[in-house]
Amino acid sequence: MLGSLARHARAAGSDQRGVAAAEFGILVPLLSLMVVSVTDIGLALYRKMQVENAAQAGAQYAIARGFDASGISNAVASATNATNITASPPPVQFCGCPTSAGVSAATCGTVCTGGAQAGTYTTVSARATYYTIIDYQVVAATYTYTAQSTARLQ
């Protein structure tokens, strides 16, 4: 009986059948988590690009049709197929002078340092929240993306 048991133990030690299935069973959860994580990162980056495009669409609307806060907000909301992108904070119109660092606020009609008159600008903001597919416990479960676009109207 002891000899038979030893013989079976030696045979089982050298038997390779089913090893690939056991390894696959161990690795499937890890591979699945990797696929979901990469998909989640891709979807988050896509949402960020949608927010940036929505802010630009609002600025383009203002350039083409003039400043209309509700029209710009609608252009932001309808710029992509995402349903939760909003123009937040609302678009603003202001007078300013272009500088190397952006647009500095100025009184309408004044002369800027470059010699040109202060122009009318609008700043359009877009915001959306992305919720991760699963809760990873080590990173946040939600991300809020914001984008801003400033354009000269006159």
Coordinates of C-alpha atoms in Angstrom, one line a residue:
M1 CA 0.0 0.0 0.0
L2 CA 2.8 2.4 0.8
G3 CA 4.5 1.6 -2.4
S4 CA 1.4 2.2 -4.4
L5 CA 0.9 5.6 -2.7
A6 CA 4.5 6.6 -3.4
R7 CA 4.1 5.6 -7.1
H8 CA 1.0 7.7 -7.4
A9 CA 2.7 10.7 -5.7
R10 CA 5.7 10.4 -8.2
A11 CA 3.3 10.2 -11.1
A12 CA 1.3 13.2 -9.9
G13 CA 4.4 15.2 -9.4
S14 CA 5.5 14.8 -13.0
D15 CA 2.0 15.1 -14.6
Q16 CA 1.6 18.4 -16.5
R17 CA -2.0 18.0 -17.6
G18 CA -4.2 20.9 -16.5
V19 CA -1.4 23.3 -15.5
A20 CA -2.2 25.8 -18.2
A21 CA -5.9 25.8 -17.1
A22 CA -4.9 26.4 -13.5
E23 CA -2.5 29.2 -14.5
F24 CA -5.1 30.8 -16.7
G25 CA -7.6 30.6 -13.8
I26 CA -5.2 32.4 -11.5
L27 CA -4.4 35.1 -14.1
V28 CA -7.9 35.9 -15.4
P29 CA -8.9 38.2 -12.5
L30 CA -5.6 40.2 -12.9
L31 CA -6.0 40.5 -16.7
S32 CA -9.6 41.5 -16.3
L33 CA -8.7 44.2 -13.8
M34 CA -6.0 45.5 -16.2
V35 CA -8.5 45.6 -19.1
V36 CA -11.1 47.5 -17.0
S37 CA -8.5 49.9 -15.7
V38 CA -7.2 50.8 -19.1
T39 CA -10.7 51.2 -20.4
D40 CA -11.5 53.5 -17.4
I41 CA -8.4 55.7 -18.1
G42 CA -9.4 55.9 -21.7
L43 CA -13.0 57.0 -20.9
A44 CA -11.7 59.5 -18.4
L45 CA -9.4 61.1 -21.0
Y46 CA -12.2 61.1 -23.5
R47 CA -14.5 63.0 -21.1
K48 CA -11.7 65.5 -20.5
M49 CA -11.4 66.1 -24.2
Q50 CA -15.2 66.5 -24.5
V51 CA -15.1 69.2 -21.8
E52 CA -12.3 71.1 -23.6
N53 CA -14.2 70.8 -26.9
A54 CA -17.4 72.1 -25.3
A55 CA -15.6 75.2 -24.0
Q56 CA -14.2 75.9 -27.4
A57 CA -17.6 75.3 -29.1
G58 CA -19.1 78.0 -26.7
A59 CA -16.4 80.4 -27.6
Q60 CA -16.9 79.8 -31.3
Y61 CA -20.6 80.3 -30.9
A62 CA -19.9 83.7 -29.3
I63 CA -17.5 84.7 -32.1
A64 CA -20.1 83.8 -34.8
R65 CA -23.3 85.1 -33.1
G66 CA -22.1 87.6 -30.5
F67 CA -22.4 87.4 -26.7
D68 CA -25.6 85.6 -25.7
A69 CA -25.2 83.8 -22.3
S70 CA -28.0 81.4 -22.8
G71 CA -27.0 80.6 -26.4
I72 CA -23.4 80.0 -25.4
S73 CA -24.5 77.8 -22.5
N74 CA -26.7 75.8 -24.9
A75 CA -23.7 75.5 -27.4
V76 CA -21.5 74.2 -24.6
A77 CA -24.2 71.6 -23.5
S78 CA -24.9 70.4 -27.0
A79 CA -21.3 70.4 -28.3
T80 CA -20.8 66.6 -27.5
N81 CA -22.9 63.6 -27.0
A82 CA -22.2 63.7 -23.2
T83 CA -25.2 64.7 -21.2
N84 CA -23.6 66.1 -18.1
I85 CA -21.4 68.9 -19.6
T86 CA -22.5 72.3 -18.4
A87 CA -21.4 75.9 -18.9
S88 CA -20.3 76.4 -15.3
P89 CA -19.6 79.1 -14.3
P90 CA -21.8 81.0 -16.8
P91 CA -20.1 82.8 -19.7
V92 CA -18.9 86.3 -19.0
Q93 CA -18.2 89.3 -21.3
F94 CA -15.5 91.8 -20.4
C95 CA -13.2 94.4 -21.9
G96 CA -9.5 93.8 -22.0
C97 CA -6.1 94.2 -23.5
P98 CA -4.1 91.3 -24.9
T99 CA -0.8 90.6 -23.2
S100 CA 1.8 87.9 -23.4
A101 CA 0.2 86.2 -20.4
G102 CA -3.4 86.3 -21.7
V103 CA -6.0 89.0 -21.5
S104 CA -5.8 91.7 -18.8
A105 CA -9.0 93.5 -17.8
A106 CA -9.3 97.1 -18.9
T107 CA -12.0 99.7 -19.3
C108 CA -13.8 99.6 -22.7
G109 CA -12.5 102.2 -25.1
T110 CA -9.1 102.8 -23.4
V111 CA -5.8 102.4 -25.2
C112 CA -3.8 99.3 -24.4
T113 CA 0.0 99.4 -24.0
G114 CA 0.5 98.2 -27.6
G115 CA -1.5 101.1 -28.9
A116 CA -4.7 99.3 -29.8
Q117 CA -8.0 99.9 -28.2
A118 CA -9.3 97.5 -25.5
G119 CA -11.5 94.8 -27.1
T120 CA -14.5 92.9 -26.0
Y121 CA -13.8 89.4 -24.9
T122 CA -15.8 86.4 -23.6
T123 CA -14.7 83.6 -21.3
V124 CA -16.6 80.4 -21.7
S125 CA -16.2 77.6 -19.1
A126 CA -17.3 74.0 -19.3
R127 CA -17.5 71.4 -16.5
A128 CA -18.3 67.7 -16.2
T129 CA -17.8 64.9 -13.7
Y130 CA -16.5 61.5 -14.6
Y131 CA -17.3 58.5 -12.4
T132 CA -15.0 55.5 -12.6
I133 CA -16.3 52.2 -13.7
I134 CA -15.2 50.5 -10.4
D135 CA -14.0 51.8 -7.1
Y136 CA -10.3 51.2 -7.0
Q137 CA -9.9 52.2 -3.3
V138 CA -6.5 53.8 -4.0
V139 CA -7.7 56.6 -6.3
A140 CA -10.7 58.9 -6.3
A141 CA -14.0 57.5 -7.7
T142 CA -15.0 60.8 -9.3
Y143 CA -13.1 63.4 -11.3
T144 CA -14.4 66.8 -12.2
Y145 CA -13.0 68.3 -15.3
T146 CA -13.1 72.0 -16.2
A147 CA -12.0 73.9 -19.2
Q148 CA -12.0 77.5 -20.1
S149 CA -11.8 79.3 -23.5
T150 CA -11.4 83.1 -24.0
A151 CA -12.1 84.7 -27.4
R152 CA -12.2 88.3 -28.7
L153 CA -15.6 89.3 -30.0
Q154 CA -14.7 92.7 -31.4

